[in-house]
CSV table of C-alpha atoms and ligand atoms in Angstrom, one decimal:
chain,number,residue,atom,x,y,z
A,1,MET,CA,94.2,86.7,71.9
A,2,LYS,CA,93.5,89.3,69.2
A,3,LYS,CA,90.0,90.6,69.6
A,4,GLU,CA,88.0,92.0,66.8
A,5,LEU,CA,87.4,95.7,67.4
A,6,THR,CA,84.6,97.8,66.0
A,7,ARG,CA,85.5,100.7,63.7
A,8,GLN,CA,84.5,103.1,66.5
A,9,GLN,CA,86.8,101.3,69.0
A,10,TYR,CA,89.7,101.5,66.6
A,11,LEU,CA,89.1,105.2,66.2
A,12,ASP,CA,88.6,105.8,69.9
A,13,LEU,CA,92.0,104.3,70.7
A,14,TYR,CA,93.6,106.6,68.1
A,15,TYR,CA,91.7,109.7,69.4
A,16,TYR,CA,92.7,109.1,73.0
A,17,MET,CA,96.4,108.4,72.1
A,18,ARG,CA,96.4,111.7,70.2
A,19,LEU,CA,94.7,113.5,73.0
A,20,ASN,CA,97.1,112.0,75.5
A,21,ARG,CA,100.1,113.3,73.5
A,22,ALA,CA,98.5,116.7,72.8
A,23,VAL,CA,97.6,117.3,76.5
A,24,GLU,CA,101.2,116.5,77.4
A,25,ASP,CA,102.6,118.7,74.6
A,26,THR,CA,100.5,121.6,75.9
A,27,MET,CA,101.9,121.0,79.4
A,28,VAL,CA,105.5,121.1,78.2
A,29,LYS,CA,104.7,124.6,76.7
A,30,LEU,CA,103.1,125.7,80.0
A,31,PHE,CA,106.1,124.3,81.9
A,32,ARG,CA,108.5,126.3,79.8
A,33,GLN,CA,106.5,129.4,80.4
A,34,ASN,CA,106.9,128.7,84.2
A,35,LYS,CA,103.2,128.1,84.6
A,36,ILE,CA,103.5,124.6,85.9
A,37,VAL,CA,104.4,124.7,89.6
A,38,GLY,CA,105.5,121.1,90.3
A,39,GLY,CA,107.4,118.4,88.4
A,40,LEU,CA,106.2,117.4,84.9
A,41,TYR,CA,106.5,113.8,83.8
A,42,SER,CA,106.1,112.5,80.3
A,43,SER,CA,104.5,109.4,78.8
A,44,LEU,CA,105.8,110.2,75.3
A,45,GLY,CA,106.0,106.8,73.5
A,46,GLN,CA,104.0,105.0,76.2
A,47,GLU,CA,100.5,106.3,75.3
A,48,ALA,CA,99.4,103.0,73.9
A,49,ILE,CA,99.7,101.5,77.4
A,50,SER,CA,97.7,104.0,79.4
A,51,VAL,CA,95.0,104.2,76.7
A,52,GLY,CA,94.9,100.5,75.7
A,53,THR,CA,94.6,99.2,79.2
A,54,SER,CA,92.1,101.8,80.6
A,55,TYR,CA,89.9,101.5,77.5
A,56,ALA,CA,89.3,97.8,78.5
A,57,LEU,CA,87.6,99.0,81.7
A,58,GLU,CA,83.9,99.6,82.2
A,59,LYS,CA,82.5,102.8,83.6
A,60,LYS,CA,81.8,101.3,87.0
A,61,ASP,CA,85.4,99.9,87.3
A,62,TRP,CA,88.1,101.7,89.3
A,63,LEU,CA,91.6,102.8,88.4
A,64,ALA,CA,94.5,104.5,90.1
A,65,PRO,CA,97.0,106.2,87.8
A,66,MET,CA,100.8,106.7,88.3
A,67,ILE,CA,102.8,109.6,86.9
A,68,ARG,CA,102.8,108.3,83.3
A,69,ASN,CA,99.1,107.5,83.0
A,70,ILE,CA,97.4,110.8,82.0
A,71,GLY,CA,96.1,108.8,79.0
A,72,ALA,CA,94.1,106.6,81.5
A,73,LEU,CA,92.6,109.7,83.2
A,74,LEU,CA,91.5,111.0,79.8
A,75,VAL,CA,89.9,107.7,78.8
A,76,LYS,CA,88.1,107.6,82.2
A,77,GLY,CA,86.6,111.0,81.5
A,78,VAL,CA,88.8,113.6,83.2
A,79,PRO,CA,88.6,116.8,81.2
A,80,PRO,CA,92.0,118.2,80.0
A,81,ARG,CA,91.3,121.5,81.9
A,82,ASP,CA,91.4,119.6,85.2
A,83,ILE,CA,94.8,118.1,84.4
A,84,PHE,CA,96.2,121.6,83.3
A,85,MET,CA,94.8,123.3,86.4
A,86,GLN,CA,96.0,120.6,88.7
A,87,HIS,CA,99.6,121.1,87.4
A,88,MET,CA,99.3,124.8,87.6
A,89,ALA,CA,97.9,124.6,91.2
A,90,LYS,CA,94.8,126.7,90.2
A,91,TYR,CA,91.8,127.2,92.5
A,92,ASP,CA,89.4,125.5,90.1
A,93,SER,CA,91.5,122.3,90.0
A,94,PRO,CA,90.3,119.1,91.6
A,95,THR,CA,92.5,119.8,94.7
A,96,LYS,CA,91.7,123.5,94.7
A,97,GLY,CA,95.3,124.3,94.1
A,98,LYS,CA,96.7,122.2,97.0
A,99,ASP,CA,98.8,120.1,94.8
A,100,GLY,CA,101.0,120.9,91.7
A,101,THR,CA,101.2,117.5,90.0
A,102,SER,CA,98.7,114.7,89.4
A,103,HIS,CA,97.6,113.8,92.9
A,104,PHE,CA,93.9,113.9,92.5
A,105,GLY,CA,91.1,111.4,92.2
A,106,ASP,CA,87.4,111.2,91.9
A,107,LEU,CA,85.8,108.6,94.2
A,108,ASP,CA,82.2,109.6,93.6
A,109,ASN,CA,81.8,109.7,89.8
A,110,LEU,CA,84.7,108.5,87.7
A,111,HIS,CA,86.0,106.0,90.3
A,112,ILE,CA,89.6,107.2,90.3
A,113,VAL,CA,91.9,106.8,93.3
A,114,SER,CA,94.5,109.5,93.6
A,115,PRO,CA,98.1,108.4,92.8
A,116,ILE,CA,100.4,107.6,95.8
A,117,SER,CA,104.0,108.8,95.3
A,118,MET,CA,105.5,105.9,97.2
A,119,LEU,CA,106.0,103.4,94.4
A,120,GLY,CA,104.0,100.2,94.8
A,121,ASP,CA,101.6,101.4,97.5
A,122,LEU,CA,98.7,101.6,95.1
A,123,ILE,CA,98.8,97.8,94.7
A,124,PRO,CA,97.5,96.8,98.1
A,125,VAL,CA,95.1,99.9,98.0
A,126,MET,CA,93.6,98.8,94.7
A,127,ALA,CA,93.5,95.1,95.8
A,128,GLY,CA,91.4,96.5,98.7
A,129,VAL,CA,89.2,98.4,96.3
A,130,ALA,CA,88.7,95.3,94.2
A,131,MET,CA,87.8,93.3,97.3
A,132,ALA,CA,85.4,96.0,98.6
A,133,GLY,CA,83.6,95.9,95.2
A,134,ARG,CA,83.2,92.1,95.6
A,135,TYR,CA,81.8,92.4,99.1
A,136,LEU,CA,79.3,94.9,97.8
A,137,GLY,CA,78.4,92.6,94.8
A,138,GLN,CA,79.3,95.2,92.3
A,139,LYS,CA,81.3,93.0,89.9
A,140,ILE,CA,83.9,95.7,89.4
A,141,VAL,CA,87.6,95.4,88.4
A,142,ALA,CA,90.3,97.6,89.8
A,143,MET,CA,93.4,98.5,87.8
A,144,THR,CA,96.7,100.3,88.5
A,145,TRP,CA,100.1,100.7,86.9
A,146,ILE,CA,103.7,100.2,88.1
A,147,GLY,CA,107.1,100.7,86.6
A,148,ASP,CA,110.0,98.3,86.2
A,149,GLY,CA,111.7,100.1,89.1
A,150,GLY,CA,108.5,100.1,91.2
A,151,SER,CA,108.2,96.4,90.7
A,152,SER,CA,111.3,95.9,93.0
A,153,THR,CA,109.7,97.5,96.1
A,154,GLY,CA,108.6,95.4,99.0
A,155,VAL,CA,105.0,96.6,98.8
A,156,PHE,CA,104.8,95.4,95.2
A,157,HIS,CA,105.4,91.8,96.4
A,158,GLU,CA,103.3,92.1,99.5
A,159,GLY,CA,100.4,93.7,97.6
A,160,LEU,CA,100.4,91.2,94.8
A,161,ASN,CA,100.7,88.3,97.1
A,162,PHE,CA,97.8,89.6,99.1
A,163,ALA,CA,95.7,90.2,96.0
A,164,ALA,CA,96.5,86.7,94.8
A,165,THR,CA,95.5,85.0,98.0
A,166,GLN,CA,92.3,87.0,98.1
A,167,LYS,CA,91.6,86.4,94.4
A,168,ALA,CA,90.9,90.1,94.1
A,169,PRO,CA,89.5,91.2,90.8
A,170,PHE,CA,92.5,93.3,90.1
A,171,VAL,CA,94.7,94.0,87.0
A,172,LEU,CA,98.2,95.3,87.4
A,173,VAL,CA,99.9,96.8,84.4
A,174,LEU,CA,103.7,96.7,84.6
A,175,GLU,CA,105.2,99.3,82.3
A,176,ASN,CA,108.6,98.1,81.6
A,177,ASN,CA,110.2,101.1,79.9
A,178,LEU,CA,113.7,99.8,80.6
A,179,TRP,CA,114.7,102.7,82.9
A,180,ALA,CA,114.0,103.7,86.5
A,181,TYR,CA,115.4,107.2,86.7
A,182,SER,CA,119.0,106.5,85.5
A,183,THR,CA,119.1,102.8,86.4
A,184,PRO,CA,118.6,100.4,83.5
A,185,VAL,CA,116.3,97.5,84.2
A,186,ARG,CA,119.1,94.9,83.8
A,187,ARG,CA,121.0,96.5,86.7
A,188,GLN,CA,118.1,96.1,89.1
A,189,VAL,CA,116.3,92.8,88.2
A,190,PRO,CA,118.0,89.6,87.1
A,191,LEU,CA,115.0,88.7,84.9
A,192,GLU,CA,114.4,89.1,81.2
A,193,ASN,CA,110.6,89.2,81.7
A,194,LEU,CA,109.3,91.0,84.7
A,195,ALA,CA,106.0,89.1,84.3
A,196,ASP,CA,107.9,86.0,85.6
A,197,ARG,CA,107.6,87.6,89.1
A,198,THR,CA,104.0,86.4,89.1
A,199,LYS,CA,105.1,82.8,89.3
A,200,ALA,CA,105.8,83.5,92.9
A,201,TYR,CA,102.2,84.3,93.6
A,202,GLY,CA,100.6,81.7,91.4
A,203,ILE,CA,98.8,84.2,89.2
A,204,GLU,CA,98.4,84.6,85.4
A,205,SER,CA,100.3,87.2,83.4
A,206,TYR,CA,100.6,88.5,79.8
A,207,ILE,CA,103.5,90.0,78.0
A,208,VAL,CA,102.7,92.5,75.3
A,209,ASP,CA,104.3,94.9,73.0
A,210,GLY,CA,103.6,98.2,74.8
A,211,ASN,CA,103.9,100.2,71.6
A,212,ASP,CA,101.1,98.3,69.8
A,213,VAL,CA,97.8,99.7,71.2
A,214,VAL,CA,95.6,96.9,69.7
A,215,ALA,CA,97.8,94.2,71.4
A,216,VAL,CA,97.7,96.1,74.7
A,217,TYR,CA,93.9,96.6,74.5
A,218,SER,CA,93.3,92.9,73.6
A,219,ALA,CA,95.4,91.7,76.5
A,220,ALA,CA,93.8,94.1,78.9
A,221,LYS,CA,90.3,93.2,77.8
A,222,GLU,CA,90.9,89.6,78.3
A,223,ALA,CA,92.6,90.2,81.7
A,224,VAL,CA,89.7,92.4,82.9
A,225,GLU,CA,87.2,89.8,81.8
A,226,ARG,CA,89.0,87.0,83.6
A,227,ALA,CA,89.4,89.1,86.8
A,228,ARG,CA,85.8,90.0,86.7
A,229,ALA,CA,84.8,86.4,86.3
A,230,GLY,CA,86.6,85.6,89.6
A,231,GLU,CA,89.9,84.2,88.3
A,232,GLY,CA,91.9,86.5,90.6
A,233,PRO,CA,94.5,89.1,89.8
A,234,ILE,CA,96.4,89.3,86.5
A,235,LEU,CA,99.6,91.1,85.6
A,236,ILE,CA,100.3,92.5,82.2
A,237,GLU,CA,103.9,93.4,81.4
A,238,ALA,CA,104.0,95.9,78.6
A,239,LYS,CA,107.4,96.2,77.0
A,240,THR,CA,108.3,99.8,76.0
A,241,PHE,CA,110.8,102.6,76.4
A,242,ARG,CA,110.9,105.9,78.4
A,243,ARG,CA,111.6,108.3,75.5
A,244,LEU,CA,112.4,111.4,77.7
A,245,GLY,CA,114.1,111.8,81.0
A,246,HIS,CA,112.5,110.9,84.3
A,247,ALA,CA,111.0,114.4,84.4
A,248,GLN,CA,111.5,117.7,82.6
A,249,HIS,CA,114.7,118.4,84.6
A,250,ASP,CA,116.4,115.2,83.4
A,251,PRO,CA,118.0,115.3,79.9
A,252,ALA,CA,118.7,111.5,80.2
A,253,GLU,CA,122.1,111.6,78.7
A,254,TYR,CA,122.8,108.2,80.2
A,255,VAL,CA,120.5,106.5,77.6
A,256,PRO,CA,122.5,105.0,74.7
A,257,LYS,CA,121.8,106.8,71.4
A,258,GLU,CA,121.1,103.6,69.5
A,259,MET,CA,118.6,102.5,72.1
A,260,ARG,CA,116.7,105.8,71.7
A,261,ALA,CA,116.8,105.7,67.9
A,262,TYR,CA,115.4,102.1,67.9
A,263,TRP,CA,112.4,103.1,70.0
A,264,GLU,CA,111.8,106.4,68.3
A,265,ALA,CA,111.3,104.5,65.1
A,266,ARG,CA,108.6,102.5,66.9
A,267,ASP,CA,106.5,105.4,68.0
A,268,PRO,CA,103.1,103.9,69.0
A,269,ILE,CA,101.0,106.6,67.3
A,270,THR,CA,102.9,106.4,64.0
A,271,LEU,CA,102.7,102.6,64.1
A,272,TYR,CA,98.9,102.8,64.7
A,273,GLU,CA,98.4,105.3,62.0
A,274,LYS,CA,100.0,102.9,59.5
A,275,LEU,CA,97.6,100.2,60.6
A,276,LEU,CA,94.5,102.4,60.5
A,277,THR,CA,95.5,103.6,57.0
A,278,SER,CA,96.2,100.1,55.6
A,279,GLU,CA,92.9,98.9,57.1
A,280,LYS,CA,91.1,101.9,55.5
A,281,LEU,CA,89.9,103.1,58.9
A,282,LEU,CA,91.6,106.5,58.6
A,283,ASP,CA,92.5,108.7,55.7
A,284,ALA,CA,94.2,112.1,55.4
A,285,SER,CA,90.9,114.1,55.8
A,286,GLY,CA,89.8,112.0,58.8
A,287,LYS,CA,93.2,112.6,60.4
A,288,LYS,CA,92.9,116.4,59.8
A,289,GLU,CA,89.5,116.5,61.3
A,290,ILE,CA,90.7,114.8,64.5
A,291,GLU,CA,93.6,117.2,64.7
A,292,GLN,CA,91.4,120.2,64.3
A,293,ASN,CA,89.0,118.9,67.0
A,294,LEU,CA,92.0,118.4,69.3
A,295,ASP,CA,93.3,121.9,68.6
A,296,THR,CA,90.0,123.5,69.3
A,297,LEU,CA,89.4,121.5,72.5
A,298,LEU,CA,92.8,122.1,73.9
A,299,ALA,CA,92.9,125.8,73.1
A,300,ARG,CA,89.6,126.1,75.0
A,301,GLU,CA,90.7,123.9,78.0
A,302,ARG,CA,94.0,125.7,78.2
A,303,GLU,CA,92.3,129.1,78.2
A,304,PHE,CA,90.0,128.1,81.0
A,305,ALA,CA,92.9,126.8,83.0
A,306,GLU,CA,95.0,129.9,82.5
A,307,ASN,CA,92.1,132.1,83.5
A,308,SER,CA,91.4,130.2,86.7
A,309,PRO,CA,92.8,132.1,89.7
A,310,LEU,CA,95.4,130.8,92.2
A,311,PRO,CA,93.9,129.8,95.5
A,312,PRO,CA,93.2,132.7,97.9
A,313,GLY,CA,95.9,132.9,100.6
A,314,GLU,CA,93.4,132.7,103.5
A,315,LEU,CA,92.4,129.2,102.4
A,316,ALA,CA,96.0,127.9,102.8
A,317,GLU,CA,95.2,126.2,106.0
A,318,THR,CA,91.9,124.7,104.9
A,319,GLY,CA,91.4,121.2,103.5
A,320,VAL,CA,94.8,120.1,104.6
A,321,TYR,CA,93.6,117.7,107.3
A,322,CYS,CA,90.4,115.8,107.3
A,323,THR,CA,88.0,117.6,109.6
A,324,GLY,CA,85.3,114.9,109.7
A,325,ASP,CA,81.9,115.2,108.1
A,326,GLU,CA,82.4,118.6,106.3
A,327,CYS,CA,85.6,117.1,104.7
A,328,HIS,CA,84.1,113.8,103.6
A,329,LYS,CA,81.4,111.4,104.8
A,330,ILE,CA,82.2,107.8,105.6
A,331,ARG,CA,79.4,106.0,104.0
A,332,ALA,CA,80.2,102.3,104.7
A,333,LYS,CA,77.1,100.4,103.6
A,334,TRP,CA,76.5,96.7,103.5
A,335,GLU,CA,74.5,96.0,100.4
A,336,ARG,CA,74.4,92.3,100.9
A,337,PRO,CA,73.9,90.1,104.0
A,338,ILE,CA,77.3,89.3,105.6
A,339,ALA,CA,76.5,85.6,105.3
A,340,GLU,CA,76.4,85.9,101.5
A,341,VAL,CA,79.9,87.5,101.3
A,342,THR,CA,81.8,85.3,103.7
A,343,PRO,CA,82.8,81.7,103.0
A,344,PRO,CA,81.4,79.4,101.9
A,345,LYS,CA,79.2,81.6,99.8
A,346,SER,CA,81.8,84.1,98.7
A,347,SER,CA,84.0,83.4,95.7
A,348,VAL,CA,87.0,83.0,98.0
A,349,ALA,CA,86.8,79.4,99.3
A,350,ALA,CA,87.4,78.8,103.0
A,351,VAL,CA,90.5,76.7,103.4
A,352,TRP,CA,89.6,75.8,107.0
A,353,THR,CA,86.7,76.3,109.3
A,354,ILE,CA,86.3,76.6,113.1
A,355,PRO,CA,83.2,75.0,114.4
A,356,GLY,CA,80.9,77.7,115.8
A,357,PHE,CA,82.9,80.6,114.3
A,358,GLY,CA,80.6,83.5,113.9
A,359,SER,CA,78.0,82.1,116.3
A,360,GLY,CA,79.1,84.2,119.2
A,361,LYS,CA,80.9,81.3,121.0
A,362,GLY,CA,84.5,81.2,121.9
A,363,SER,CA,86.6,78.2,120.9
A,364,GLY,CA,86.1,76.8,124.4
A,365,GLY,CA,82.3,76.9,124.0
A,366,THR,CA,81.7,80.0,126.2
A,367,ASN,CA,80.3,83.2,124.9
A,368,ALA,CA,82.9,85.2,122.9
A,369,PRO,CA,83.0,88.8,124.0
A,370,ILE,CA,83.2,90.1,120.4
A,371,HIS,CA,80.7,90.8,117.7
A,372,PHE,CA,80.9,91.4,114.0
A,373,GLY,CA,81.1,95.1,113.2
A,374,ASP,CA,78.8,97.9,114.4
A,375,THR,CA,76.3,97.7,111.7
A,376,GLN,CA,75.3,94.1,111.5
A,377,THR,CA,75.9,90.8,113.2
A,378,ALA,CA,76.5,87.6,111.4
A,379,VAL,CA,72.8,86.9,111.4
A,380,GLY,CA,72.0,90.3,110.0
A,381,LYS,CA,70.8,92.1,113.2
A,382,PRO,CA,72.3,95.3,114.5
A,383,ALA,CA,75.0,94.5,117.1
A,384,SER,CA,73.1,96.3,119.8
A,385,GLU,CA,70.2,93.8,119.4
A,386,ALA,CA,72.3,90.7,119.3
A,387,LYS,CA,71.5,88.4,122.2
A,388,SER,CA,74.0,86.0,123.6
A,389,ALA,CA,72.9,82.4,123.8
A,390,ASN,CA,73.2,82.2,127.6
A,391,ASP,CA,71.4,85.1,129.3
A,392,GLY,CA,69.7,87.1,126.6
A,393,LYS,CA,71.9,90.2,127.3
A,394,PRO,CA,73.6,92.0,124.4
A,395,VAL,CA,77.0,90.4,123.8
A,396,ALA,CA,79.0,93.6,124.1
A,397,LYS,CA,77.4,94.5,127.4
A,398,VAL,CA,78.2,91.1,128.9
A,399,ALA,CA,81.8,91.6,128.0
A,400,VAL,CA,81.9,95.0,129.6
A,401,LYS,CA,80.2,93.8,132.8
A,402,ALA,CA,82.5,90.8,133.1
A,403,ALA,CA,85.5,93.1,132.7
A,404,ALA,CA,84.1,95.5,135.3
A,405,LYS,CA,83.5,92.6,137.8
A,406,LYS,CA,87.1,91.5,137.3
A,407,THR,CA,88.4,95.0,137.9
A,408,VAL,CA,86.4,95.2,141.2
A,409,LYS,CA,87.7,91.8,142.3
A,410,THR,CA,91.3,92.7,141.5
A,411,ALA,CA,91.0,96.0,143.4
A,412,ARG,CA,89.6,94.2,146.4
A,413,ALA,CA,92.3,91.6,146.3
A,414,SER,CA,95.0,94.1,146.2
A,415,ALA,CA,93.3,96.1,149.0
A,416,SER,CA,93.2,93.1,151.3
A,417,ARG,CA,96.9,92.3,150.4
A,418,LYS,CA,97.9,95.8,151.4
A,419,ALA,CA,95.9,95.4,154.7
A,420,ARG,CA,97.8,92.2,155.5
A,421,ARG,CA,101.2,93.8,155.1
B,501,TPP,C1,109.2,103.7,97.4
B,501,TPP,C2,109.8,104.7,96.5
B,501,TPP,N1,111.2,104.8,96.3
B,501,TPP,C3,111.7,105.7,95.5
B,501,TPP,C4,110.9,106.7,94.9
B,501,TPP,C5,111.5,107.8,94.1
B,501,TPP,N2,111.2,107.6,92.7
B,501,TPP,C6,110.2,108.1,92.1
B,501,TPP,S1,110.0,107.6,90.5
B,501,TPP,C7,111.4,106.6,90.6
B,501,TPP,C8,111.8,105.8,89.4
B,501,TPP,C9,110.6,104.9,89.0
B,501,TPP,O1,111.0,104.1,88.0
B,501,TPP,P1,110.0,103.1,87.4
B,501,TPP,O2,109.2,102.4,88.4
B,501,TPP,O3,110.6,102.2,86.4
B,501,TPP,O4,108.9,104.1,86.6
B,501,TPP,P2,109.1,105.0,85.4
B,501,TPP,O5,109.6,106.3,86.0
B,501,TPP,O6,110.1,104.4,84.5
B,501,TPP,O7,107.8,105.2,84.8
B,501,TPP,C10,111.9,106.7,91.8
B,501,TPP,C11,113.1,106.0,92.2
B,501,TPP,C12,109.5,106.7,95.2
B,501,TPP,N3,108.7,107.6,94.7
B,501,TPP,N4,109.0,105.7,96.0
B,502,MG,MG1,110.8,102.5,84.3
């Protein structure tokens, strides 16, 4: 499964892991200065997972991060200042100061769906994004992450089963860091490998060392290619360890010292530096140059974030609820004829068919009082122009008229019943 990487790819993986760690280190400082307004979570020791998996995606692909996936945001192109400002609830932040953690996305440019706090809920959402991409013929892959704890939620199972039956081009990364808050994984799942859960959905899975960025990237690249080729969803279980507490407030004294020591000796960045040095891809001066670039970048980004104002009080009520077009436009657009994206032409095979389905006939052979969507009918004409086979009248109007006739009849019948009493 090991893929040959170019020199640039090796160095990119290193740069993004270092950037991931440096951004989070900066935020710890900001937190201790009381400048972070919400909770602060850490991906210390898990950087290889966020970076290695998201680096396997193409620009057009979609991702939805969870709390320990700042590395994936950076790889996708989110500038560090946005992450700082978001956590400081500044007015120039992606949510204009409405949120104090990482709940932001970018649907238009970077193709990032905002995190959802309810664990597991991003799975059906991203399965849906993957399916939407397929309907539109975009050949995209959607990716999200889940923890060992989150993999025991109902929606994890529902979502993965749904994605599997739909053969959605979707990659789910299960970060098994051995702890869900203070619960060790062994006390909540009777499995050694959480990847075994996929057997229940008939889908493929990989198990990787989550502290080996090349192994993570290679597995992710293969999974993304297979999902894109129409093989359906794939789960990657990355074995790792949560080095700090659940969030800044949690000293995690419940974690055995030997366990922590074992994993601290397997720091993904230190391990990768050793590999890059032995492969002659990085030397002391190259490392120094990267460190200086990161220092300069982060000093600039932090300064920008600190100088951004807090949101003006009078805007507290705005942007809370969707107000229609001035909030966001719904731009549903069929880029391919419906016939091409529904069985038998779509990549999801029809397992059964109903004769006449989609022709406007009900199962009894009469006109069905339904049509397909408001934009197009099954034959590609706007619904308002669709003619029923019988009398040439628009299908929807026939249904309305028939219903109106029935109401009149019922009203007459009850009036005559009343008169008889
Ligand atoms: C459905 C749901 N239940 C509980 C929580 C509260 N909660 C947030 S994070 C967390 C622990 C998650 O552990 P895990 O999935 O292993 O992720 P990790 O924190 O280790 O990255 C819990 C219980 C939640 N957000 N959503
Ligand atoms: Mg966990």
